[in-house]
Short mmCIF file of C-alpha atoms in Angstrom, two decimals:
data_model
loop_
_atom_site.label_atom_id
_atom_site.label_comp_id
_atom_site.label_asym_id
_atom_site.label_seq_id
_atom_site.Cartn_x
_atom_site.Cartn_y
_atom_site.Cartn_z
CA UNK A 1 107.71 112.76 73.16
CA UNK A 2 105.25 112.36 70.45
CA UNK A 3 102.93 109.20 70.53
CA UNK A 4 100.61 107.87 67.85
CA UNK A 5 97.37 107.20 68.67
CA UNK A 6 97.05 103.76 68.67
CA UNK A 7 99.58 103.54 71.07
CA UNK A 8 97.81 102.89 74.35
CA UNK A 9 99.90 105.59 76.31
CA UNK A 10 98.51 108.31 73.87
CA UNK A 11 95.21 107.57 74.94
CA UNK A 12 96.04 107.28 78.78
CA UNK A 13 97.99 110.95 78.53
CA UNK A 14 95.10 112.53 76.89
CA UNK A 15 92.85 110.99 79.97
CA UNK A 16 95.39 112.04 82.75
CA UNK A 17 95.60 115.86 80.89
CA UNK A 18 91.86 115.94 81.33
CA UNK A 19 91.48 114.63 84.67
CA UNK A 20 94.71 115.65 86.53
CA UNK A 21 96.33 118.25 84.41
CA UNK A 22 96.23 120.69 87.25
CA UNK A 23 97.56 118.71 89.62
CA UNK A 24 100.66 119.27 91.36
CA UNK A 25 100.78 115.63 92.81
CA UNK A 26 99.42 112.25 92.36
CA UNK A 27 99.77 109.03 93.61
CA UNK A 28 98.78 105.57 91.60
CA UNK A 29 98.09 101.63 93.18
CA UNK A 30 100.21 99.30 92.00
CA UNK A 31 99.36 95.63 92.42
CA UNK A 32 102.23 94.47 90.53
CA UNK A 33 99.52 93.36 87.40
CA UNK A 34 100.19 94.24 84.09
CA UNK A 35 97.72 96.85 83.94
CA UNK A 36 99.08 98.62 87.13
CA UNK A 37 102.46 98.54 86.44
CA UNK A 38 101.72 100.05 82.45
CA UNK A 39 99.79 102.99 84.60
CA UNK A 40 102.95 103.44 87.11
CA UNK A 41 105.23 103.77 83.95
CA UNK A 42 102.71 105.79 81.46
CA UNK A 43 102.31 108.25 84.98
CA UNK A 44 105.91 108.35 85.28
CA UNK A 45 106.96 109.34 81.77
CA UNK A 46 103.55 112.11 81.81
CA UNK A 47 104.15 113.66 85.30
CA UNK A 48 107.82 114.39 85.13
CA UNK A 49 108.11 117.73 87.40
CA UNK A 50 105.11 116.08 89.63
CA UNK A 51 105.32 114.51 92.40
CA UNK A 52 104.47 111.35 91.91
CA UNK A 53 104.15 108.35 94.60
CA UNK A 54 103.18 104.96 94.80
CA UNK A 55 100.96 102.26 96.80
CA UNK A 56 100.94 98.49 97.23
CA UNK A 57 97.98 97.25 99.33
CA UNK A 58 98.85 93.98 100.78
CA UNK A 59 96.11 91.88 101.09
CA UNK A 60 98.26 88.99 102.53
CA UNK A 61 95.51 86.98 100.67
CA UNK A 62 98.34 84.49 99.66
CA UNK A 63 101.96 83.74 100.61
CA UNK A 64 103.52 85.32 97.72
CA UNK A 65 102.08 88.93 98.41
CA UNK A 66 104.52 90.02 100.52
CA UNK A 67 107.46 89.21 97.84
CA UNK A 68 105.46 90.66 95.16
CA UNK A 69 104.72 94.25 96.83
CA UNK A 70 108.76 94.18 97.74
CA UNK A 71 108.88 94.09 93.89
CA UNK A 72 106.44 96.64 92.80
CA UNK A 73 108.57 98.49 94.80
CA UNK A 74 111.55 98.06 93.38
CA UNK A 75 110.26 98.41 89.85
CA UNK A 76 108.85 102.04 91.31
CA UNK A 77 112.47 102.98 92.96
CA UNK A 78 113.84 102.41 89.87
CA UNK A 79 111.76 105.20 88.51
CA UNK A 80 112.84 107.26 90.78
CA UNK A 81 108.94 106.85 92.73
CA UNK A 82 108.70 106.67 96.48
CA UNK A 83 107.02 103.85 97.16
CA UNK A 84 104.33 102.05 100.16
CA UNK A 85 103.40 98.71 101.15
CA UNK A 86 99.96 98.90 102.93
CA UNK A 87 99.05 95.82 105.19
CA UNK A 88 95.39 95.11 105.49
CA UNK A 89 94.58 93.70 108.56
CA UNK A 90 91.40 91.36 108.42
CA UNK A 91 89.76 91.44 111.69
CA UNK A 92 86.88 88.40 110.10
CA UNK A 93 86.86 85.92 107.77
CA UNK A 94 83.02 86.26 107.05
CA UNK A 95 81.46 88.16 104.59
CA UNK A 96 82.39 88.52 100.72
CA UNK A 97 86.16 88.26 100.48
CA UNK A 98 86.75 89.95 97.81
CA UNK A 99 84.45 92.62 98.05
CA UNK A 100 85.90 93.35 101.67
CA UNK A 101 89.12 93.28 100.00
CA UNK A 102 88.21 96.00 97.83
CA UNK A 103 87.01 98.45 100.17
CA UNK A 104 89.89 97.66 102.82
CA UNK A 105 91.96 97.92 99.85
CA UNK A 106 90.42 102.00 99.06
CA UNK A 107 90.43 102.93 102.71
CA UNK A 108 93.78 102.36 103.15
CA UNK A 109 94.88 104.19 99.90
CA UNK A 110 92.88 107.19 101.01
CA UNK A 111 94.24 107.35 104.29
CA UNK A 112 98.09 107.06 102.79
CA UNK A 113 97.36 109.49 100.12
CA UNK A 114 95.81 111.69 102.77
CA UNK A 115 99.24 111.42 105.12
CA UNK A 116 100.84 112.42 102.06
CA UNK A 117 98.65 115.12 100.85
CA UNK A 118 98.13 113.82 97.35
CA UNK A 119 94.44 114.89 96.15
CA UNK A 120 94.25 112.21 93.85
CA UNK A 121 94.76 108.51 93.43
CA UNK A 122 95.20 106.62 90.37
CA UNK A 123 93.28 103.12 89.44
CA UNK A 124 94.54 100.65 86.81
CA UNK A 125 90.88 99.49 85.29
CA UNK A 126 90.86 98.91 82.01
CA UNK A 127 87.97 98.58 79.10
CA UNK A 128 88.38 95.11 79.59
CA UNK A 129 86.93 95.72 83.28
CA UNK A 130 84.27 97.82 82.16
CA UNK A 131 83.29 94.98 79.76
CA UNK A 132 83.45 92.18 82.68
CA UNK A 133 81.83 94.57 85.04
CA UNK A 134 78.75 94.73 82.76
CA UNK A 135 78.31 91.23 81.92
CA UNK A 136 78.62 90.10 85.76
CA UNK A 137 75.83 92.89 86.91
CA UNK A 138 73.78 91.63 83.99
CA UNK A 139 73.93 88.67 85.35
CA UNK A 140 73.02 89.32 88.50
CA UNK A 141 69.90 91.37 87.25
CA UNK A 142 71.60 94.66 88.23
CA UNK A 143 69.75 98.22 87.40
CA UNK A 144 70.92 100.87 85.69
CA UNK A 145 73.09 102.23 88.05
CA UNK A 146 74.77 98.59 88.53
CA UNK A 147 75.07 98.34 84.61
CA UNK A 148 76.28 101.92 83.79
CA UNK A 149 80.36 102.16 83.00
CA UNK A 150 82.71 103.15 85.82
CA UNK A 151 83.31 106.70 85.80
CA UNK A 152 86.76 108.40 84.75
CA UNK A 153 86.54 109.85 88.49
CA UNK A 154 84.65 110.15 91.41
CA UNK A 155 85.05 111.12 94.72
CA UNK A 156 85.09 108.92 97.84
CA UNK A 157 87.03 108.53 101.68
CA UNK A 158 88.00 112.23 100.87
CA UNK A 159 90.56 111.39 97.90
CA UNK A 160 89.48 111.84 94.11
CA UNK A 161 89.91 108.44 92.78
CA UNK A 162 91.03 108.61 88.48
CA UNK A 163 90.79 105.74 86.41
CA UNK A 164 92.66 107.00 83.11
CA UNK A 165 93.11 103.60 81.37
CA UNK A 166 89.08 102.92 80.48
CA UNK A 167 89.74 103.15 77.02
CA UNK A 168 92.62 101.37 76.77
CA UNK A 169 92.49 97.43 76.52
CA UNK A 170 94.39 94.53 78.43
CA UNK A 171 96.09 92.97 75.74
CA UNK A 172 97.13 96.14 74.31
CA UNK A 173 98.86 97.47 77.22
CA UNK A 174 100.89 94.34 77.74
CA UNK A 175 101.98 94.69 74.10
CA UNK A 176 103.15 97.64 75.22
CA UNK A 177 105.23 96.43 78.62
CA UNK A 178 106.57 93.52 76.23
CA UNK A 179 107.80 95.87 73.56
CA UNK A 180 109.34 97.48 76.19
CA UNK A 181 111.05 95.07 78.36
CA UNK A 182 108.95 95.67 81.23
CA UNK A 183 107.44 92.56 83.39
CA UNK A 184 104.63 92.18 85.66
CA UNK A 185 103.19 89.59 87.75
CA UNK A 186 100.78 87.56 86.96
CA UNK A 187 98.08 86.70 89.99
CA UNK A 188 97.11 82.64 90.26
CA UNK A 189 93.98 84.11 91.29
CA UNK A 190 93.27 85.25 87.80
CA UNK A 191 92.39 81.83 86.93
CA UNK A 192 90.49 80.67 89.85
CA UNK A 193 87.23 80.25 88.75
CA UNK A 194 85.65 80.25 92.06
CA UNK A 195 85.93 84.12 91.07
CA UNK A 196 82.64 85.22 89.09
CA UNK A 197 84.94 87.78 87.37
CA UNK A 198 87.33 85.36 86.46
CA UNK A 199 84.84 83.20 84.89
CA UNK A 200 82.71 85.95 82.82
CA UNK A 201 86.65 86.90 81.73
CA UNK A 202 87.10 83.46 80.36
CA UNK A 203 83.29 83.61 78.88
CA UNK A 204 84.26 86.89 77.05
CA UNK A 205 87.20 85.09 75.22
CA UNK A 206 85.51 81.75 74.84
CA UNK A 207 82.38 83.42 72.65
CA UNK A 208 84.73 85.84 71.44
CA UNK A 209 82.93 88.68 72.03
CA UNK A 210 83.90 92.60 71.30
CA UNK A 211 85.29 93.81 74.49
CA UNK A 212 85.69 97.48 73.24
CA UNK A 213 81.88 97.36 72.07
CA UNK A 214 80.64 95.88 75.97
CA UNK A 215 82.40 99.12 77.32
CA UNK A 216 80.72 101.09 74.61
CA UNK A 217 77.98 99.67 75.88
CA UNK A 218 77.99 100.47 79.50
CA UNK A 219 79.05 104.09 78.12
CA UNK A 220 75.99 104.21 76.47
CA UNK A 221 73.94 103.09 79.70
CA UNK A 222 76.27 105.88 81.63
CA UNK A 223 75.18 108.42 79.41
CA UNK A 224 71.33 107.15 80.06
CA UNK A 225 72.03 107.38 84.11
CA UNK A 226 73.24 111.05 84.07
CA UNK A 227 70.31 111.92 82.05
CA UNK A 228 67.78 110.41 85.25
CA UNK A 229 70.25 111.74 87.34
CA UNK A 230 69.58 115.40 86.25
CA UNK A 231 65.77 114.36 85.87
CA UNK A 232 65.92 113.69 89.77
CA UNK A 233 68.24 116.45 90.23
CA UNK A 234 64.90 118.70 88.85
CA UNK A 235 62.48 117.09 90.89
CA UNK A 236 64.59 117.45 94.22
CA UNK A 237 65.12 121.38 93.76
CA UNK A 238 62.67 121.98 95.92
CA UNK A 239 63.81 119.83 99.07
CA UNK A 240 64.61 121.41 102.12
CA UNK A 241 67.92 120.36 104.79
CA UNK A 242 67.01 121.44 108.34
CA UNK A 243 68.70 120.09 111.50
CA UNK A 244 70.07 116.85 109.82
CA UNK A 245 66.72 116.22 108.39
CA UNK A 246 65.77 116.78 105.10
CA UNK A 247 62.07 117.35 103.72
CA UNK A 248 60.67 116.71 100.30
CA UNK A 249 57.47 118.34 98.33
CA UNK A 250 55.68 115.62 98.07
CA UNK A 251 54.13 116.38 94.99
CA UNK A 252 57.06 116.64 92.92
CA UNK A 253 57.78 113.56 94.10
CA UNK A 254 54.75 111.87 93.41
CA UNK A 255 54.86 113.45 89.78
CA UNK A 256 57.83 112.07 89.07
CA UNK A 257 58.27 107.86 87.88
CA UNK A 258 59.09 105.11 90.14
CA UNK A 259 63.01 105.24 88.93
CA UNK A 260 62.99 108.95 89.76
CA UNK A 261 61.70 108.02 93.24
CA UNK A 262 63.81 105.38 94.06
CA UNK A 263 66.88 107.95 93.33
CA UNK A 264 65.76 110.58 95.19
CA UNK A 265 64.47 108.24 98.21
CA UNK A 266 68.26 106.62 98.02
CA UNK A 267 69.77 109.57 97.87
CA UNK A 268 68.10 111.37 101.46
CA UNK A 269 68.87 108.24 102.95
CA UNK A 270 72.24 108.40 102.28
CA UNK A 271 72.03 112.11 103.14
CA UNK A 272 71.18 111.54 106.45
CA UNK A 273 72.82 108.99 107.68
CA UNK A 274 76.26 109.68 105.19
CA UNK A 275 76.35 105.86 104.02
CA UNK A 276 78.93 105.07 101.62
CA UNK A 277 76.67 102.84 99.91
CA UNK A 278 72.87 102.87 98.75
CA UNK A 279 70.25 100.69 100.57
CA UNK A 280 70.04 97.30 98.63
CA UNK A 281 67.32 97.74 95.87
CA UNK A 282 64.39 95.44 97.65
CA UNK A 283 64.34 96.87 100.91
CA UNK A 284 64.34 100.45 98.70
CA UNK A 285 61.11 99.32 96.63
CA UNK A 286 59.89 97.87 100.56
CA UNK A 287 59.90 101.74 101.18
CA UNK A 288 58.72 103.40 98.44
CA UNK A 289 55.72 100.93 98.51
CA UNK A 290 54.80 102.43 102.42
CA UNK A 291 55.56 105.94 101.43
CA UNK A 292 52.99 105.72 98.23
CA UNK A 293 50.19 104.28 101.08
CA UNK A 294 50.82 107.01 103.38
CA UNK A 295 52.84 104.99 105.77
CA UNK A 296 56.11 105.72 108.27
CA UNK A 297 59.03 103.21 107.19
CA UNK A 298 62.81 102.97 108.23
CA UNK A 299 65.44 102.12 105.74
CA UNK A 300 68.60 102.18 106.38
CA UNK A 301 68.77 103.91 109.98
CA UNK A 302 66.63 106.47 108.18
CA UNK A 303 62.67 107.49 109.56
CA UNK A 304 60.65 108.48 106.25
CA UNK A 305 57.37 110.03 106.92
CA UNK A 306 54.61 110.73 104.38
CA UNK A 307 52.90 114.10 106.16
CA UNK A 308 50.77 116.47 104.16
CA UNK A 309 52.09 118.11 101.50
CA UNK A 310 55.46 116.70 101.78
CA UNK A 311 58.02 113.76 102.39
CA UNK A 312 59.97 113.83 105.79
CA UNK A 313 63.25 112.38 106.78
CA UNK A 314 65.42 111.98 109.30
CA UNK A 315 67.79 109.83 111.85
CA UNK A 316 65.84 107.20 113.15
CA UNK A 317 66.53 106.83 116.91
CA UNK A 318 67.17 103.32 117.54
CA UNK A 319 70.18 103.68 114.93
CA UNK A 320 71.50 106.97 116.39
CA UNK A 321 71.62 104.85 119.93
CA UNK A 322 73.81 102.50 118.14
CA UNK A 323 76.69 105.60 117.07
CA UNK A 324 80.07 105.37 118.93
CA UNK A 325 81.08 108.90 120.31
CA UNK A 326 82.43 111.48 118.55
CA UNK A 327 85.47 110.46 116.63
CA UNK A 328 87.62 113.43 114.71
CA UNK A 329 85.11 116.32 115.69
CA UNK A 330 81.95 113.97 114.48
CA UNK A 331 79.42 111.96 115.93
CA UNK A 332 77.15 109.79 113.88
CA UNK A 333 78.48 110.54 110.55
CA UNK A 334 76.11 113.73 111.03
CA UNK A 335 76.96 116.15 113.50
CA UNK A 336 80.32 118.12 113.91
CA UNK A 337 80.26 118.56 117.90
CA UNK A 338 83.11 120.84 119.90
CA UNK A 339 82.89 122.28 123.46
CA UNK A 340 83.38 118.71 125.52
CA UNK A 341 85.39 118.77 128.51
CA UNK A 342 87.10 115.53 130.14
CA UNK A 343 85.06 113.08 130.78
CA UNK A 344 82.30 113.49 128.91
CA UNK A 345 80.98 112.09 126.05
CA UNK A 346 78.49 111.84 123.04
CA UNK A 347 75.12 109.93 122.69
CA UNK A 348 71.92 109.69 121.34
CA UNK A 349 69.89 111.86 123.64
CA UNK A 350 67.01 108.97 123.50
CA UNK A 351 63.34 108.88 123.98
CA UNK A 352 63.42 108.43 127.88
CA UNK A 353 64.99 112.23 127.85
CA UNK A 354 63.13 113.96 125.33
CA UNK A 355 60.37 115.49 127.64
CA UNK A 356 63.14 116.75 130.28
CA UNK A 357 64.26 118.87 127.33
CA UNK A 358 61.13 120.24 126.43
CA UNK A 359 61.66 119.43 122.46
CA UNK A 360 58.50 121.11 120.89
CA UNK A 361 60.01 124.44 121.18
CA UNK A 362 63.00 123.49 119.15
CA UNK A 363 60.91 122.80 116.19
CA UNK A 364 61.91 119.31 115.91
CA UNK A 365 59.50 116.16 115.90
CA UNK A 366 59.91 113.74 118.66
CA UNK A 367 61.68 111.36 116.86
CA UNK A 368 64.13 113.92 115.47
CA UNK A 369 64.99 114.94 118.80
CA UNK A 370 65.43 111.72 120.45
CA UNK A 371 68.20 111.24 117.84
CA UNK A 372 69.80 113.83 118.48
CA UNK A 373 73.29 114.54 120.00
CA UNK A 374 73.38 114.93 123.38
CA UNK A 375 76.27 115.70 125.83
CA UNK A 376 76.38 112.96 128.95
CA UNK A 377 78.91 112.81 131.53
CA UNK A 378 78.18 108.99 132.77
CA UNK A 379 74.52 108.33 133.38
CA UNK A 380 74.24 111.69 133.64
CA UNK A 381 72.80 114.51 130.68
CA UNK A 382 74.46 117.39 130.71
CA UNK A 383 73.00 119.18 127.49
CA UNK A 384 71.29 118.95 124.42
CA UNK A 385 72.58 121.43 122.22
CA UNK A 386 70.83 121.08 119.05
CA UNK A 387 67.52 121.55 121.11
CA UNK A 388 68.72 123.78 123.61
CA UNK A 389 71.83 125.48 122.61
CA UNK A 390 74.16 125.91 125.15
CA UNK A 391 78.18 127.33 125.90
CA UNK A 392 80.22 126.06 125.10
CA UNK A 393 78.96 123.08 123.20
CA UNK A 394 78.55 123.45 119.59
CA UNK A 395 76.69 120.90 117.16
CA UNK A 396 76.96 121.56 113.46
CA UNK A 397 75.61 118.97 110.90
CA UNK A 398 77.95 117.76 108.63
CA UNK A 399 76.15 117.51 105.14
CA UNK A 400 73.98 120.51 104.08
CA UNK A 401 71.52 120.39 101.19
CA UNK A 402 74.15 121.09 98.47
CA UNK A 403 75.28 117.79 99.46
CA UNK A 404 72.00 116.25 98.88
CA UNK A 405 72.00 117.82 95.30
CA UNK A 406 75.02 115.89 94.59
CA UNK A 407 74.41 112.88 95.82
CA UNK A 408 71.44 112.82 93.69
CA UNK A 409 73.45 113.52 90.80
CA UNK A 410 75.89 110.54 92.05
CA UNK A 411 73.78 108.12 92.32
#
């Protein structure tokens, strides 16, 4: 079927050709919202010969939720969609709700889509999102990263998360359920102003401003980020991953402006200790304040030592002691490890052990080697590998510096 362009699913089709065209299967979260249940019906009329599934994460954030996943899921059966409830389970009540809710809310996606080997998820944000979303990190004196729009994809928990609806708007596409026939649910919490989104949302309409020029806006500051993203990209050619560490010229880096800098600092840190998120922005300026006097700092479980000619980092110990052992084949978000028999385990090998492993011929620092895996059974060290390699254990990290490349292009 033919659709004109102003018609909102035109413009969603031409974004899912582009960002899922090749795929053989996709699966979309559905809240029940009018946005998410326009992408579950646009999906369902574009992918027709793909398989196609559905999600409903159930926050149990309210009494209703239960009722109103049961009916996403109906509306889904009755387009012929398979279709999940996902309970989130809150183990605290501390913490930002709602920004707890929204990570639960991806983890649990990626694992379903992951039991169901869909490489993709689809999101139901809107330009109406993108415009909120810039006004609330204005407001909270965000940077460039904070204030740039949210990408059409990116990848994150091992799934490929698509957001195909960023150009369309949220009035629009419930002009389009309504002509239609097609209902939705509308949250209470929409209009809870204790919400800062809710209230810049009701700001927006109350001055009356252009949402379609905000998201051209944060476009525009996008289109600024990738260009200092392939500035630092330049600058961090030279870096070096050894070991789980990674090393930095140091005069490239000292070449290069403070916002350059900051990326590239952000982005090793994340490197070596695989965060899902960047160190907050003061405790990031904290460092790169030490590093331009010469001095050792930690941030983020990460050691960062000025030395010479060049910029070293790596696991700093204390937060390797912290790591649980190995879970899935990896310890410490850094090392793949195989070889363990029953009733052993891995640990930090630790500072008190270092000189029984005689570390200086491994070509590691102290520090680095104190953080690295070791194999215990009880009290009792059995090997270090990565110092002293040994059958059958086997230590492999899991990001090399390809990875770091990217992340700096991420950020």
């Amino acid at each position: 079927m033919s659709l004109p362009p102003a018609d909102p699913a035109f413009r969603v089709h031409a974004a899912l050709d582009r960002l899922a065209g090749d795929l053989p299967a996709i699966g979309i979260a559905v809240s029940g919202g009018g946005d998410s249940i326009a992408l579950m019906h646009m999906i369902a009329e574009w992918g027709r010969g793909r398989r196609i599934m559905v999600a409903t994460v159930d926050h149990g954030l309210r009494p209703e939720s239960r009722d109103e996943a049961r009916q996403v899921g109906r509306a889904a059966r009755a387009l012929d969609l398979p279709h999940a409830i996902l309970l989130w389970q809150r183990g605290t009540e501390t913490g930002n709700l709602m920004a707890n809710a929204r990570d639960a809310r991806l983890r649990l996606l990626a694992g379903w889509a992951q039991r169901n080997d869909l490489p993709a998820v689809a999101l139901g944000h809107t330009a109406d999102d993108q415009a909120e979303t810039l006004l609330m990190r204005l407001a909270r004196g965000s940077g460039i990263d904070g204030l740039a729009s949210m990408a059409e994809w990116r990848d994150r928990f091992g799934i490929r998360w698509l957001r195909p609806m960023l150009a369309a708007g949220r009035q629009p596409l419930r002009d389009w359920l309504r002509a239609r026939g097609i209902g939705w649910i509308d949250d209470p919490s929409n209009e809870n102003e204790d919400f800062d989104r809710v209230r810049i949302r009701k700001a927006i309409q109350a001055m009356g401003l252009d949402v379609p020029a905000l998201a051209r806006a944060a476009n525009h500051i996008q289109e600024a980020r990738d260009a200092l993203s392939h500035y630092a990209a330049h600058a961090a050619r030279d870096a070096v991953a050894r070991d789980g560490s990674l090393t930095l010229p140091r005069r490239a880096y000292g070449d290069a402006p403070p916002e350059i800098r900051r990326r590239l600092i952000v982005a090793a840190c994340r490197w070596v200790t695989g965060a899902d998120y960047p160190p907050r922005r003061n405790t990031a300026i904290h460092a790169l304040n030490a590093i331009a006097t010469g001095h050792r700092v930690t941030l983020d479980g990460t050691l960062i030592e000025p030395e010479g000619d060049r910029i070293r980092l790596f696991r700093e110990t204390a937060a390797a002691l912290r790591a649980p052992d190995v879970q899935n084949g990896i310890w410490d978000n850094r090392w793949h490890v195989s070889g363990l028999k029953p009733g052993q385990h891995v640990a930090a090998l630790g500072l008190g052990q270092v000189a029984r492993v005689k570390w200086r011929l491994s070509g590691l620092g102290r520090d680095e080697a104190a953080a690295s895996p070791a194999v215990w059974e009880g009290d009792r060290l059995v090997a270090a590998p990565l110092i002293r390699p040994v059958a059958p254990y086997d230590v492999r990290p899991v990001r090399i510096a390809s990875d770091f490349h990217r992340l700096v292009m991420a950020h």
